[in-house]
Amino acid sequence: MKILYSVLAICFLFLGCQEKEPKKVAKAKKVYDLYQPSEMALLMDSMYKYNMQLKEEIMKGKIPEHMPMEFLKIHSAEFTKGKSRNETFNSFSKLFLQQQETIYDTTSTLSVSDRFNATVNVCVACHTTECTGPIPKINKLLIK
Ligand code: HEC
């Protein structure tokens, strides 16, 4: 029985969206080389890393220059098996790109950290519709 539970636990870790503990997932990835994250999962991870770095730069008072072109892949990247694009996803991805773009708008009257946080909130908003697992991790991007 114990083994069955561990196997089940590992399976859940592999479903990107069910993840609760990012650390455990990283471990699982190392041990089981067969795990192949989808294009979308890879894109999401790089959006996370990029925005974490951007947060640090903003906090140091740097002005971000432009959005990475890679982000446009949100319109075409393949999902993990079993998931697919739908209207909700499409409208949230448009909203997300628009919001991310505002971070680089030097004419804006809002502070750059407000614009950055609004972007993170769109990440979270889309995630509440279909992929709640990474939300606690995404919230760490917020500039307090
Ligand atoms: C339009 C909806 C949407 C937006 C916007 C969005 N995500 Fe995601 N995110 C998803 C979906 C769907 C998945 C699952 C992809 C898959 O499994 O193929 C995902 C997966 C993830 C994952 C898990 C990746 C993995 O390794 O399994 C992380 C982390 C993540 N998103 C962070 C972010 C961050 C940070 C942002 C904003 C900068 C963001 N997401 C914006 C829908 C979205």
Tab-separated table of C-alpha atoms and ligand atoms in Angstrom:
chain	number	residue	atom	x	y	z
A	1	MET	CA	0.000	0.000	0.000
A	2	LYS	CA	2.770	2.419	0.959
A	3	ILE	CA	4.370	1.992	-2.449
A	4	LEU	CA	1.046	2.639	-4.158
A	5	TYR	CA	0.732	5.908	-2.255
A	6	SER	CA	4.223	7.016	-3.205
A	7	VAL	CA	3.545	6.222	-6.840
A	8	LEU	CA	0.325	8.222	-6.689
A	9	ALA	CA	2.126	11.090	-4.978
A	10	ILE	CA	4.786	11.138	-7.694
A	11	CYS	CA	2.131	11.104	-10.429
A	12	PHE	CA	0.523	14.172	-8.894
A	13	LEU	CA	3.834	15.959	-8.776
A	14	PHE	CA	4.203	15.439	-12.492
A	15	LEU	CA	0.947	17.177	-13.290
A	16	GLY	CA	2.432	20.680	-13.340
A	17	CYS	CA	-0.801	22.256	-12.216
A	18	GLN	CA	-1.366	20.104	-9.177
A	19	GLU	CA	1.998	21.003	-7.734
A	20	LYS	CA	1.866	22.479	-4.258
A	21	GLU	CA	5.517	22.242	-3.288
A	22	PRO	CA	7.751	23.486	-6.095
A	23	LYS	CA	10.797	22.113	-4.287
A	24	LYS	CA	9.521	18.540	-4.412
A	25	VAL	CA	8.842	18.883	-8.122
A	26	ALA	CA	12.393	19.981	-8.768
A	27	LYS	CA	13.591	16.900	-6.930
A	28	ALA	CA	11.271	14.618	-8.890
A	29	LYS	CA	12.506	16.112	-12.157
A	30	LYS	CA	16.080	15.270	-11.252
A	31	VAL	CA	15.425	11.664	-10.345
A	32	TYR	CA	13.026	10.837	-13.179
A	33	ASP	CA	14.579	11.985	-16.414
A	34	LEU	CA	11.595	10.781	-18.416
A	35	TYR	CA	9.520	13.754	-17.304
A	36	GLN	CA	9.217	16.175	-20.211
A	37	PRO	CA	7.627	19.512	-19.382
A	38	SER	CA	5.368	20.878	-22.123
A	39	GLU	CA	6.344	23.923	-24.208
A	40	MET	CA	3.805	25.894	-22.223
A	41	ALA	CA	5.193	24.721	-18.877
A	42	LEU	CA	8.708	25.735	-19.999
A	43	LEU	CA	7.454	29.108	-21.181
A	44	MET	CA	5.659	29.633	-17.865
A	45	ASP	CA	8.816	28.777	-15.948
A	46	SER	CA	10.835	31.270	-17.952
A	47	MET	CA	8.130	33.945	-17.499
A	48	TYR	CA	8.378	33.295	-13.783
A	49	LYS	CA	12.169	33.547	-13.707
A	50	TYR	CA	12.225	36.639	-15.914
A	51	ASN	CA	9.668	38.423	-13.752
A	52	MET	CA	11.494	37.464	-10.557
A	53	GLN	CA	14.605	39.140	-11.964
A	54	LEU	CA	12.552	42.098	-13.164
A	55	LYS	CA	11.124	42.481	-9.664
A	56	GLU	CA	14.644	42.737	-8.230
A	57	GLU	CA	15.657	45.294	-10.839
A	58	ILE	CA	12.544	47.380	-10.225
A	59	MET	CA	13.229	47.286	-6.499
A	60	LYS	CA	16.745	48.578	-7.184
A	61	GLY	CA	15.205	51.450	-9.151
A	62	LYS	CA	16.121	50.245	-12.637
A	63	ILE	CA	13.791	50.995	-15.538
A	64	PRO	CA	12.904	47.837	-17.503
A	65	GLU	CA	13.424	48.147	-21.263
A	66	HIS	CA	11.157	45.844	-23.234
A	67	MET	CA	9.137	42.646	-23.013
A	68	PRO	CA	10.956	39.482	-24.154
A	69	MET	CA	9.601	38.394	-27.571
A	70	GLU	CA	9.467	34.857	-26.206
A	71	PHE	CA	6.350	35.797	-24.232
A	72	LEU	CA	4.363	35.914	-27.483
A	73	LYS	CA	4.695	32.131	-27.570
A	74	ILE	CA	1.834	32.044	-25.067
A	75	HIS	CA	-0.404	32.134	-28.180
A	76	SER	CA	1.114	29.020	-29.739
A	77	ALA	CA	3.013	26.879	-27.194
A	78	GLU	CA	1.743	23.337	-26.725
A	79	PHE	CA	0.177	22.372	-23.445
A	80	THR	CA	0.707	19.340	-21.271
A	81	LYS	CA	-1.284	16.423	-22.673
A	82	GLY	CA	-4.940	16.678	-21.771
A	83	LYS	CA	-4.973	20.472	-21.606
A	84	SER	CA	-5.865	22.758	-24.468
A	85	ARG	CA	-6.483	26.352	-25.454
A	86	ASN	CA	-9.935	27.711	-24.846
A	87	GLU	CA	-11.546	31.133	-24.947
A	88	THR	CA	-10.827	31.878	-21.310
A	89	PHE	CA	-7.171	31.067	-21.804
A	90	ASN	CA	-6.994	33.181	-24.961
A	91	SER	CA	-8.553	36.239	-23.394
A	92	PHE	CA	-6.378	35.979	-20.295
A	93	SER	CA	-3.248	35.567	-22.397
A	94	LYS	CA	-4.069	38.741	-24.374
A	95	LEU	CA	-4.766	40.609	-21.165
A	96	PHE	CA	-1.529	39.307	-19.688
A	97	LEU	CA	0.617	40.485	-22.623
A	98	GLN	CA	-1.084	43.900	-22.610
A	99	GLN	CA	-0.471	44.233	-18.891
A	100	GLN	CA	3.144	43.082	-19.120
A	101	GLU	CA	3.662	45.708	-21.879
A	102	THR	CA	2.524	48.508	-19.549
A	103	ILE	CA	5.586	47.801	-17.364
A	104	TYR	CA	7.786	49.247	-20.130
A	105	ASP	CA	5.554	52.258	-20.812
A	106	THR	CA	7.626	55.234	-19.719
A	107	THR	CA	4.676	57.628	-20.185
A	108	SER	CA	2.484	55.872	-17.630
A	109	THR	CA	1.289	57.837	-14.619
A	110	LEU	CA	1.239	54.704	-12.438
A	111	SER	CA	4.392	53.614	-10.612
A	112	VAL	CA	6.348	50.812	-12.238
A	113	SER	CA	5.820	48.570	-9.199
A	114	ASP	CA	2.029	49.051	-9.443
A	115	ARG	CA	2.168	48.084	-13.116
A	116	PHE	CA	4.363	45.100	-12.293
A	117	ASN	CA	2.000	43.921	-9.547
A	118	ALA	CA	-1.000	44.328	-11.856
A	119	THR	CA	0.778	41.963	-14.276
A	120	VAL	CA	1.381	39.387	-11.557
A	121	ASN	CA	-2.308	39.639	-10.701
A	122	VAL	CA	-3.183	38.691	-14.284
A	123	CYS	CA	-0.912	35.627	-13.971
A	124	VAL	CA	-2.861	34.696	-10.861
A	125	ALA	CA	-6.255	35.500	-12.400
A	126	CYS	CA	-5.628	33.137	-15.303
A	127	HIS	CA	-4.331	30.491	-12.932
A	128	THR	CA	-7.474	30.584	-10.790
A	129	THR	CA	-9.442	29.518	-13.891
A	130	GLU	CA	-7.556	26.313	-14.635
A	131	CYS	CA	-4.208	25.807	-12.965
A	132	THR	CA	-4.253	26.720	-9.281
A	133	GLY	CA	-1.125	24.780	-8.179
A	134	PRO	CA	1.512	27.449	-8.932
A	135	ILE	CA	-0.486	30.374	-7.403
A	136	PRO	CA	1.422	30.533	-4.065
A	137	LYS	CA	4.687	30.591	-6.039
A	138	ILE	CA	3.402	33.295	-8.416
A	139	ASN	CA	2.277	35.457	-5.490
A	140	LYS	CA	5.911	35.614	-4.355
A	141	LEU	CA	6.554	37.849	-7.364
A	142	LEU	CA	4.443	40.649	-5.892
A	143	ILE	CA	6.373	43.742	-4.830
A	144	LYS	CA	5.263	44.509	-1.292
B	1	HEC	C1	-3.598	32.761	-19.931
B	1	HEC	C2	-3.453	31.974	-18.740
B	1	HEC	C3	-2.147	32.023	-17.972
B	1	HEC	C4	-1.383	33.134	-17.696
B	1	HEC	C5	-1.635	34.586	-18.071
B	1	HEC	C6	-0.261	32.649	-16.939
B	1	HEC	N1	-0.323	31.283	-16.789
B	1	HEC	FE1	1.062	30.111	-15.882
B	1	HEC	N2	0.087	28.444	-16.532
B	1	HEC	C7	-1.099	28.428	-17.234
B	1	HEC	C8	-1.391	27.074	-17.641
B	1	HEC	C9	-2.598	26.614	-18.444
B	1	HEC	C10	-0.336	26.270	-17.158
B	1	HEC	C11	-0.126	24.755	-17.371
B	1	HEC	C12	0.676	24.561	-18.657
B	1	HEC	C13	0.917	23.109	-18.986
B	1	HEC	O1	0.895	22.279	-18.067
B	1	HEC	O2	1.143	22.815	-20.172
B	1	HEC	C14	0.563	27.157	-16.425
B	1	HEC	C15	1.691	26.740	-15.737
B	1	HEC	C16	2.478	27.567	-14.948
B	1	HEC	C17	3.542	27.130	-14.085
B	1	HEC	C18	3.956	25.678	-13.859
B	1	HEC	C19	4.954	25.289	-14.929
B	1	HEC	C20	5.448	23.870	-14.754
B	1	HEC	O3	6.670	23.710	-14.624
B	1	HEC	O4	4.609	22.954	-14.764
B	1	HEC	C21	4.088	28.259	-13.502
B	1	HEC	C22	5.239	28.326	-12.509
B	1	HEC	C23	3.373	29.394	-14.028
B	1	HEC	N3	2.388	28.956	-14.897
B	1	HEC	C24	3.660	30.716	-13.715
B	1	HEC	C25	3.073	31.813	-14.359
B	1	HEC	C26	3.520	33.192	-14.197
B	1	HEC	C27	4.656	33.652	-13.308
B	1	HEC	C28	2.705	33.958	-14.997
B	1	HEC	C29	2.767	35.431	-15.238
B	1	HEC	C30	4.059	36.024	-15.485
B	1	HEC	C31	1.746	33.050	-15.615
B	1	HEC	N4	2.005	31.764	-15.211
B	1	HEC	C32	0.746	33.483	-16.470
B	1	HEC	C33	-1.894	29.525	-17.515
B	1	HEC	C34	-1.471	30.858	-17.423
